[in-house]
mmCIF file with all atom_site columns, C-alpha atoms in Angstrom:
data_model
loop_
_atom_site.group_PDB
_atom_site.id
_atom_site.type_symbol
_atom_site.label_atom_id
_atom_site.label_alt_id
_atom_site.label_comp_id
_atom_site.label_asym_id
_atom_site.label_entity_id
_atom_site.label_seq_id
_atom_site.pdbx_PDB_ins_code
_atom_site.Cartn_x
_atom_site.Cartn_y
_atom_site.Cartn_z
_atom_site.occupancy
_atom_site.B_iso_or_equiv
_atom_site.pdbx_formal_charge
_atom_site.auth_seq_id
_atom_site.auth_comp_id
_atom_site.auth_asym_id
_atom_site.auth_atom_id
_atom_site.pdbx_PDB_model_num
ATOM 1  C CA . MET A 1 1  ? -66.284 24.480 28.704 1.00 56.00 ? 1  MET A CA 1
ATOM 2  C CA . GLN A 1 2  ? -65.521 28.175 28.407 1.00 65.00 ? 2  GLN A CA 1
ATOM 3  C CA . VAL A 1 3  ? -64.240 29.956 31.496 1.00 61.00 ? 3  VAL A CA 1
ATOM 4  C CA . GLU A 1 4  ? -65.581 33.451 32.120 1.00 71.00 ? 4  GLU A CA 1
ATOM 5  C CA . LEU A 1 5  ? -63.250 36.302 32.957 1.00 73.00 ? 5  LEU A CA 1
ATOM 6  C CA . LEU A 1 6  ? -62.995 37.165 36.626 1.00 70.00 ? 6  LEU A CA 1
ATOM 7  C CA . ARG A 1 7  ? -63.994 40.752 37.324 1.00 73.00 ? 7  ARG A CA 1
ATOM 8  C CA . ALA A 1 8  ? -62.768 42.618 40.394 1.00 72.00 ? 8  ALA A CA 1
ATOM 9  C CA . SER A 1 9  ? -62.870 46.290 41.364 1.00 73.00 ? 9  SER A CA 1
ATOM 10 C CA . HIS A 1 10 ? -59.721 47.269 39.417 1.00 75.00 ? 10 HIS A CA 1
ATOM 11 C CA . CYS A 1 11 ? -59.027 44.405 37.044 1.00 75.00 ? 11 CYS A CA 1
ATOM 12 C CA . VAL A 1 12 ? -60.421 41.843 34.650 1.00 77.00 ? 12 VAL A CA 1
ATOM 13 C CA . GLY A 1 13 ? -58.572 38.652 33.893 1.00 76.00 ? 13 GLY A CA 1
ATOM 14 C CA . GLU A 1 14 ? -58.156 34.949 33.947 1.00 78.00 ? 14 GLU A CA 1
ATOM 15 C CA . SER A 1 15 ? -55.663 32.826 35.854 1.00 80.00 ? 15 SER A CA 1
ATOM 16 C CA . ASN A 1 16 ? -55.293 29.088 35.552 1.00 86.00 ? 16 ASN A CA 1
ATOM 17 C CA . VAL A 1 17 ? -53.032 26.593 37.243 1.00 90.00 ? 17 VAL A CA 1
ATOM 18 C CA . HIS A 1 18 ? -52.280 22.931 36.637 1.00 93.00 ? 18 HIS A CA 1
ATOM 19 C CA . ILE A 1 19 ? -51.400 20.939 39.762 1.00 92.00 ? 19 ILE A CA 1
ATOM 20 C CA . GLY A 1 20 ? -49.912 17.457 39.577 1.00 93.00 ? 20 GLY A CA 1
ATOM 21 C CA . LEU A 1 21 ? -50.318 15.355 42.719 1.00 91.00 ? 21 LEU A CA 1
ATOM 22 C CA . THR A 1 22 ? -47.940 12.404 43.050 1.00 92.00 ? 22 THR A CA 1
ATOM 23 C CA . PRO A 1 23 ? -47.785 10.008 46.029 1.00 90.00 ? 23 PRO A CA 1
ATOM 24 C CA . LYS A 1 24 ? -44.477 9.083  47.616 1.00 91.00 ? 24 LYS A CA 1
ATOM 25 C CA . TYR A 1 25 ? -42.512 6.570  45.509 1.00 92.00 ? 25 TYR A CA 1
ATOM 26 C CA . ARG A 1 26 ? -45.238 6.933  42.828 1.00 91.00 ? 26 ARG A CA 1
ATOM 27 C CA . LYS A 1 27 ? -47.237 4.114  44.356 1.00 93.00 ? 27 LYS A CA 1
ATOM 28 C CA . ALA A 1 28 ? -50.258 3.119  42.266 1.00 93.00 ? 28 ALA A CA 1
ATOM 29 C CA . ILE A 1 29 ? -52.835 4.283  44.807 1.00 93.00 ? 29 ILE A CA 1
ATOM 30 C CA . PHE A 1 30 ? -55.200 5.633  42.138 1.00 94.00 ? 30 PHE A CA 1
ATOM 31 C CA . ALA A 1 31 ? -55.622 2.214  40.520 1.00 94.00 ? 31 ALA A CA 1
ATOM 32 C CA . ASP A 1 32 ? -58.478 1.682  43.005 1.00 92.00 ? 32 ASP A CA 1
ATOM 33 C CA . ASP A 1 33 ? -61.773 3.277  41.904 1.00 94.00 ? 33 ASP A CA 1
ATOM 34 C CA . LYS A 1 34 ? -62.782 4.052  45.499 1.00 96.00 ? 34 LYS A CA 1
ATOM 35 C CA . THR A 1 35 ? -59.589 6.060  46.045 1.00 94.00 ? 35 THR A CA 1
ATOM 36 C CA . ARG A 1 36 ? -60.200 8.018  42.833 1.00 96.00 ? 36 ARG A CA 1
ATOM 37 C CA . ILE A 1 37 ? -63.786 8.825  43.823 1.00 97.00 ? 37 ILE A CA 1
ATOM 38 C CA . LEU A 1 38 ? -62.841 9.885  47.361 1.00 97.00 ? 38 LEU A CA 1
ATOM 39 C CA . THR A 1 39 ? -59.975 12.041 46.082 1.00 95.00 ? 39 THR A CA 1
ATOM 40 C CA . ARG A 1 40 ? -62.195 13.696 43.464 1.00 97.00 ? 40 ARG A CA 1
ATOM 41 C CA . ASP A 1 41 ? -64.918 14.359 46.055 1.00 97.00 ? 41 ASP A CA 1
ATOM 42 C CA . TYR A 1 42 ? -62.388 15.839 48.496 1.00 96.00 ? 42 TYR A CA 1
ATOM 43 C CA . ILE A 1 43 ? -60.968 18.182 45.833 1.00 95.00 ? 43 ILE A CA 1
ATOM 44 C CA . VAL A 1 44 ? -64.444 19.326 44.741 1.00 96.00 ? 44 VAL A CA 1
ATOM 45 C CA . GLU A 1 45 ? -65.500 19.924 48.361 1.00 96.00 ? 45 GLU A CA 1
ATOM 46 C CA . ALA A 1 46 ? -62.309 21.915 49.046 1.00 93.00 ? 46 ALA A CA 1
ATOM 47 C CA . SER A 1 47 ? -63.032 24.055 45.983 1.00 92.00 ? 47 SER A CA 1
ATOM 48 C CA . ARG A 1 48 ? -66.534 24.839 47.241 1.00 94.00 ? 48 ARG A CA 1
ATOM 49 C CA . ARG A 1 49 ? -65.314 25.582 50.752 1.00 93.00 ? 49 ARG A CA 1
ATOM 50 C CA . HIS A 1 50 ? -62.459 27.876 49.656 1.00 91.00 ? 50 HIS A CA 1
ATOM 51 C CA . GLY A 1 51 ? -64.007 29.492 46.586 1.00 88.00 ? 51 GLY A CA 1
ATOM 52 C CA . PHE A 1 52 ? -61.932 28.344 43.618 1.00 89.00 ? 52 PHE A CA 1
ATOM 53 C CA . VAL A 1 53 ? -63.122 26.533 40.486 1.00 90.00 ? 53 VAL A CA 1
ATOM 54 C CA . VAL A 1 54 ? -61.933 23.069 39.455 1.00 94.00 ? 54 VAL A CA 1
ATOM 55 C CA . VAL A 1 55 ? -62.192 22.818 35.673 1.00 93.00 ? 55 VAL A CA 1
ATOM 56 C CA . ALA A 1 56 ? -60.872 19.258 35.281 1.00 95.00 ? 56 ALA A CA 1
ATOM 57 C CA . ILE A 1 57 ? -59.527 16.358 37.325 1.00 97.00 ? 57 ILE A CA 1
ATOM 58 C CA . GLY A 1 58 ? -57.679 13.469 35.698 1.00 96.00 ? 58 GLY A CA 1
ATOM 59 C CA . PHE A 1 59 ? -56.175 10.321 37.154 1.00 96.00 ? 59 PHE A CA 1
ATOM 60 C CA . ASP A 1 60 ? -53.562 7.772  36.185 1.00 94.00 ? 60 ASP A CA 1
ATOM 61 C CA . THR A 1 61 ? -52.608 4.857  38.417 1.00 93.00 ? 61 THR A CA 1
ATOM 62 C CA . ASP A 1 62 ? -49.811 6.766  40.164 1.00 93.00 ? 62 ASP A CA 1
ATOM 63 C CA . HIS A 1 63 ? -50.738 10.464 39.928 1.00 95.00 ? 63 HIS A CA 1
ATOM 64 C CA . CYS A 1 64 ? -53.548 12.982 39.646 1.00 95.00 ? 64 CYS A CA 1
ATOM 65 C CA . HIS A 1 65 ? -53.896 16.170 37.574 1.00 96.00 ? 65 HIS A CA 1
ATOM 66 C CA . VAL A 1 66 ? -56.070 19.077 38.718 1.00 95.00 ? 66 VAL A CA 1
ATOM 67 C CA . PHE A 1 67 ? -56.776 22.148 36.555 1.00 94.00 ? 67 PHE A CA 1
ATOM 68 C CA . VAL A 1 68 ? -57.939 25.127 38.631 1.00 92.00 ? 68 VAL A CA 1
ATOM 69 C CA . THR A 1 69 ? -59.121 28.616 37.732 1.00 86.00 ? 69 THR A CA 1
ATOM 70 C CA . HIS A 1 70 ? -60.302 31.675 39.753 1.00 79.00 ? 70 HIS A CA 1
ATOM 71 C CA . TRP A 1 71 ? -57.936 31.002 42.667 1.00 76.00 ? 71 TRP A CA 1
ATOM 72 C CA . LYS A 1 72 ? -57.008 34.647 43.349 1.00 75.00 ? 72 LYS A CA 1
ATOM 73 C CA . ASN A 1 73 ? -57.017 34.385 47.162 1.00 78.00 ? 73 ASN A CA 1
ATOM 74 C CA . PHE A 1 74 ? -54.279 31.738 47.393 1.00 82.00 ? 74 PHE A CA 1
ATOM 75 C CA . SER A 1 75 ? -50.684 31.219 46.405 1.00 84.00 ? 75 SER A CA 1
ATOM 76 C CA . ILE A 1 76 ? -50.075 28.162 44.248 1.00 83.00 ? 76 ILE A CA 1
ATOM 77 C CA . ALA A 1 77 ? -48.318 26.445 47.166 1.00 84.00 ? 77 ALA A CA 1
ATOM 78 C CA . LYS A 1 78 ? -51.280 27.095 49.479 1.00 86.00 ? 78 LYS A CA 1
ATOM 79 C CA . LEU A 1 79 ? -53.694 25.872 46.809 1.00 82.00 ? 79 LEU A CA 1
ATOM 80 C CA . ALA A 1 80 ? -51.765 22.597 46.451 1.00 81.00 ? 80 ALA A CA 1
ATOM 81 C CA . ASN A 1 81 ? -51.857 22.084 50.236 1.00 84.00 ? 81 ASN A CA 1
ATOM 82 C CA . LEU A 1 82 ? -55.625 22.497 50.573 1.00 77.00 ? 82 LEU A CA 1
#
């Protein structure tokens, strides 16, 4: 998938961020398919609601990776807390 450049009034560019989400004590909460599906759906819904683009979501048993682009209205810390 090719990401298009974001165009604003005075700039053109691309910004991407990789966010790793890890539960406390690295418990294997993502081993359950239902938890993975609910987490994925929540992240996708948050992206629609707040206007950023999720390019990829990946899971292992004890963590989740989210690759986000076009998140210009948020700091990385705020984006991770959504």
